Amino acid sequence: MDKRQKLILGNWKMNQSLSEIESFFSNLSGAESFNCQWGIAPQSIHIPKLVEKKSILKNLLVGSQNCSENNNGAFTGELSVDSLIESGVDFTLVGHSERRSLYGETNSIINKKVIHALNKNLRVIFCLGETLEERENEKTFEVLREQLTIGLAGLPESASKLLVIAYEPVWAIGTGKTATSDQAQEAHHFIRKCISEIKNINHAACQILYGGSVKPENIQELLANEDIDGALVGGASLKGDSFTKLCNFATTI
Ligand code: PGA
């Protein structure tokens, strides 16, 4: 099986002032020697601030929380992939559950974004996950399969190198309720099996991250699973000391 490096990504959502960003970096320790891949997706207005930090922290990956499926033009408030790349962004999240539920992003819009970003050679973190209602109605696998089949249809060849998947059960995001290690592994294993049927993904090499109330107290158990290759972290990524712990756990596994 292809060796998959651990990847820890912080999703800061609409949080962090400039002074909080400074304090995050002053409380981050040993980042030069984290033995995992790691990165942060700040608010887009703070992308240049984070890119500036790359001059000291060479291994920092800077991400966008969203991107447009269009090249450029009359799309007020949107973020063009070309401009993100020009600004030094290394990856973009696509299809985060908040984008799906609050901004009406459907599987087919998400598919357009994924393809557009991959065509421009930008690394994509494709997010998916079921709601509590879907889980309780035993629809989890059906929903995940649909999100994967529509969201990842027609991928270009670059996907085999640039696509990362983040499984984030909606009921676990920001709720303090994490999926158990077994629930997470079961979903990740299912996702890896589904993507083996999708063209231009190397399912054995594709990193699949878990997201949803990940914190220093539970990351070790989650990452110990065969198919969990890292984490996409909201709340616990906001403070430098907590983020340091997450990366240190990923380093020791
Ligand atoms: P959380 O958020 O870690 O605060 O649950 C995760 C996410 O939304 O990516």
XYZ file of C-alpha atoms and ligand atoms in Angstrom:
262
model
C 0.000 0.000 0.000
C 1.199 3.515 -0.775
C 2.523 5.318 2.291
C 0.290 8.184 3.300
C 1.718 11.069 5.287
C -0.372 12.481 8.120
C -1.956 15.855 7.383
C -3.363 18.243 10.009
C -5.357 21.206 8.737
C -6.906 24.021 10.741
C -10.128 25.558 9.456
C -10.350 28.910 11.198
C -13.761 29.713 9.668
C -14.784 33.349 10.317
C -12.548 33.668 13.388
C -9.229 35.226 14.443
C -8.335 38.910 14.539
C -4.861 40.003 13.421
C -3.665 40.064 17.022
C -5.118 36.594 17.665
C -3.219 35.365 14.607
C 0.012 36.762 16.064
C -0.652 35.070 19.375
C -1.437 31.773 17.570
C 2.022 31.846 15.971
C 3.805 32.852 19.156
C 2.194 29.906 20.950
C 2.994 27.438 18.207
C 6.103 25.549 19.183
C 8.476 23.308 17.252
C 6.543 23.783 14.016
C 9.749 23.691 11.929
C 10.165 20.081 12.936
C 6.573 18.785 12.833
C 6.911 15.461 11.126
C 3.527 15.732 9.445
C 2.099 17.972 6.760
C 0.162 20.853 8.307
C -1.700 23.949 7.278
C -4.280 26.581 8.071
C -7.243 27.978 6.140
C -7.830 31.477 7.546
C -10.499 33.982 6.503
C -9.607 35.009 2.956
C -8.691 38.541 4.017
C -5.957 37.019 6.199
C -4.433 34.806 3.513
C -1.578 37.302 2.797
C -0.822 37.464 6.526
C -0.450 33.685 6.686
C 1.532 33.532 3.437
C 3.958 36.008 5.048
C 4.569 33.438 7.806
C 5.828 30.936 5.233
C 9.120 32.848 5.050
C 9.863 31.522 8.553
C 7.701 28.395 8.604
C 8.640 26.732 5.323
C 6.331 23.747 5.836
C 3.181 25.801 6.514
C 0.439 25.173 3.956
C -1.976 28.056 3.516
C -5.505 27.354 2.409
C -8.695 28.992 1.297
C -12.026 27.957 2.828
C -13.789 28.184 -0.513
C -13.258 28.987 -4.186
C -15.384 29.898 -7.170
C -16.168 27.438 -9.936
C -15.820 30.316 -12.422
C -12.671 31.732 -13.932
C -13.288 35.420 -13.311
C -15.915 38.056 -14.098
C -19.095 39.432 -12.544
C -19.277 37.231 -9.424
C -19.429 39.657 -6.498
C -17.942 38.296 -3.298
C -16.380 35.198 -4.871
C -12.756 34.020 -4.823
C -10.994 33.168 -8.057
C -8.674 30.164 -8.105
C -6.121 32.094 -10.193
C -5.995 34.861 -7.576
C -5.736 32.364 -4.733
C -2.769 30.705 -6.428
C -1.230 34.089 -7.216
C -1.549 34.988 -3.507
C 0.400 31.905 -2.449
C -2.436 29.584 -1.447
C -1.574 25.870 -1.389
C -5.019 24.296 -1.049
C -8.708 25.044 -0.955
C -11.517 23.437 0.990
C -14.517 22.585 -1.174
C -17.952 21.514 0.011
C -17.563 22.154 3.724
C -20.862 21.354 5.446
C -21.363 25.023 6.366
C -21.070 25.930 2.680
C -23.552 23.186 1.859
C -26.109 24.041 4.546
C -25.791 27.847 4.855
C -24.910 28.812 1.281
C -26.820 26.232 -0.709
C -23.871 24.452 -2.290
C -25.191 21.320 -3.938
C -23.208 18.249 -4.944
C -23.159 19.474 -8.531
C -21.918 22.987 -7.680
C -19.259 21.369 -5.506
C -18.293 19.118 -8.414
C -17.725 22.176 -10.632
C -15.518 23.768 -7.975
C -13.481 20.588 -7.500
C -12.861 20.204 -11.228
C -12.090 23.878 -11.744
C -9.512 23.985 -8.914
C -7.894 20.696 -9.964
C -7.647 21.875 -13.558
C -5.638 24.821 -12.242
C -3.450 22.425 -10.209
C -4.673 23.615 -6.829
C -4.838 20.983 -4.090
C -8.464 20.344 -3.088
C -9.782 19.188 0.273
C -13.169 17.747 -0.656
C -15.458 17.669 2.394
C -18.415 15.362 2.861
C -20.479 13.886 5.666
C -23.949 12.901 6.791
C -26.356 14.750 9.085
C -27.594 13.294 12.364
C -30.983 12.562 10.811
C -29.350 10.684 7.940
C -27.248 8.637 10.372
C -30.243 7.831 12.557
C -32.191 6.723 9.493
C -29.299 4.475 8.475
C -28.681 6.529 5.354
C -25.022 7.330 6.086
C -23.448 5.148 3.418
C -26.021 6.053 0.792
C -25.427 9.778 1.428
C -21.642 9.434 1.387
C -21.767 7.439 -1.845
C -23.952 10.089 -3.486
C -21.717 12.944 -2.327
C -18.698 11.097 -3.732
C -20.281 9.995 -6.984
C -21.676 13.408 -7.926
C -19.056 15.569 -6.229
C -16.119 13.712 -7.776
C -17.509 12.964 -11.237
C -15.301 13.623 -14.271
C -12.068 14.288 -12.389
C -8.994 15.363 -14.353
C -5.758 13.355 -14.063
C -4.331 15.864 -11.572
C -6.784 14.500 -8.969
C -4.586 11.486 -8.350
C -1.971 13.809 -6.840
C -3.979 16.788 -5.622
C -7.177 15.466 -4.105
C -7.633 15.023 -0.355
C -10.919 13.950 1.203
C -12.263 15.133 4.553
C -14.998 13.071 6.189
C -16.850 15.357 8.564
C -20.089 14.026 10.026
C -22.273 17.143 10.298
C -23.481 16.144 13.788
C -19.892 16.183 15.047
C -18.908 19.623 13.734
C -18.610 22.210 16.496
C -20.791 20.121 18.805
C -18.133 18.545 21.015
C -19.544 15.169 19.893
C -16.845 13.224 18.044
C -17.547 10.110 16.040
C -16.150 7.124 17.879
C -12.938 5.801 16.503
C -14.851 2.779 15.105
C -17.536 4.920 13.467
C -14.885 7.109 11.864
C -12.784 4.161 10.637
C -15.889 2.465 9.229
C -16.810 5.591 7.222
C -13.223 6.148 6.060
C -12.917 2.544 4.933
C -16.189 2.872 3.039
C -15.012 6.111 1.392
C -11.723 4.508 0.324
C -13.645 1.626 -1.208
C -15.991 4.003 -3.082
C -13.168 6.105 -4.488
C -11.450 2.981 -5.821
C -14.258 2.993 -8.396
C -13.733 6.642 -9.365
C -11.471 7.476 -12.304
C -8.231 9.373 -11.682
C -8.052 8.838 -7.921
C -5.337 6.675 -6.448
C -7.459 5.278 -3.623
C -4.546 3.700 -1.773
C -2.548 6.947 -1.755
C -5.404 9.404 -1.201
C -5.312 11.070 2.210
C -8.664 10.896 4.010
C -8.961 13.293 6.960
C -11.469 13.126 9.779
C -13.166 16.295 11.006
C -15.682 17.043 13.743
C -14.720 18.099 17.266
C -11.155 16.833 16.943
C -9.033 17.937 19.900
C -5.764 16.956 21.581
C -7.703 14.546 23.835
C -9.139 12.421 21.018
C -6.810 12.806 18.034
C -4.481 9.971 18.953
C -7.216 7.369 19.038
C -8.644 8.607 15.733
C -5.304 8.681 13.939
C -4.442 5.188 15.087
C -6.951 3.841 12.550
C -5.736 2.375 9.280
C -7.782 4.664 7.010
C -7.567 7.946 8.954
C -4.717 10.025 7.565
C -5.126 13.247 9.471
C -7.647 15.775 10.688
C -9.518 18.890 9.615
C -9.913 20.875 12.806
C -12.062 23.901 13.636
C -12.259 24.996 17.279
C -9.121 23.245 18.509
C -7.025 24.812 15.734
C -7.512 28.383 16.919
C -4.881 28.370 19.651
C -1.214 27.745 18.935
C -0.633 25.464 21.916
C -3.584 23.226 21.075
C -2.602 23.087 17.387
C 0.970 22.197 18.405
C -0.359 19.244 20.413
C -2.430 18.017 17.452
C 0.601 18.086 15.163
C 2.811 16.456 17.768
C 0.352 13.568 18.111
C 0.302 13.207 14.319
C 4.096 13.193 14.363
C 4.425 10.392 16.882
C 2.006 8.021 15.152
P -14.758 21.544 14.708
O -14.912 21.960 13.160
O -13.395 20.937 14.861
O -14.899 22.839 15.469
O -15.849 20.584 14.994
C -14.432 21.128 12.142
C -14.745 21.711 10.785
O -15.793 22.345 10.619
O -13.969 21.554 9.835
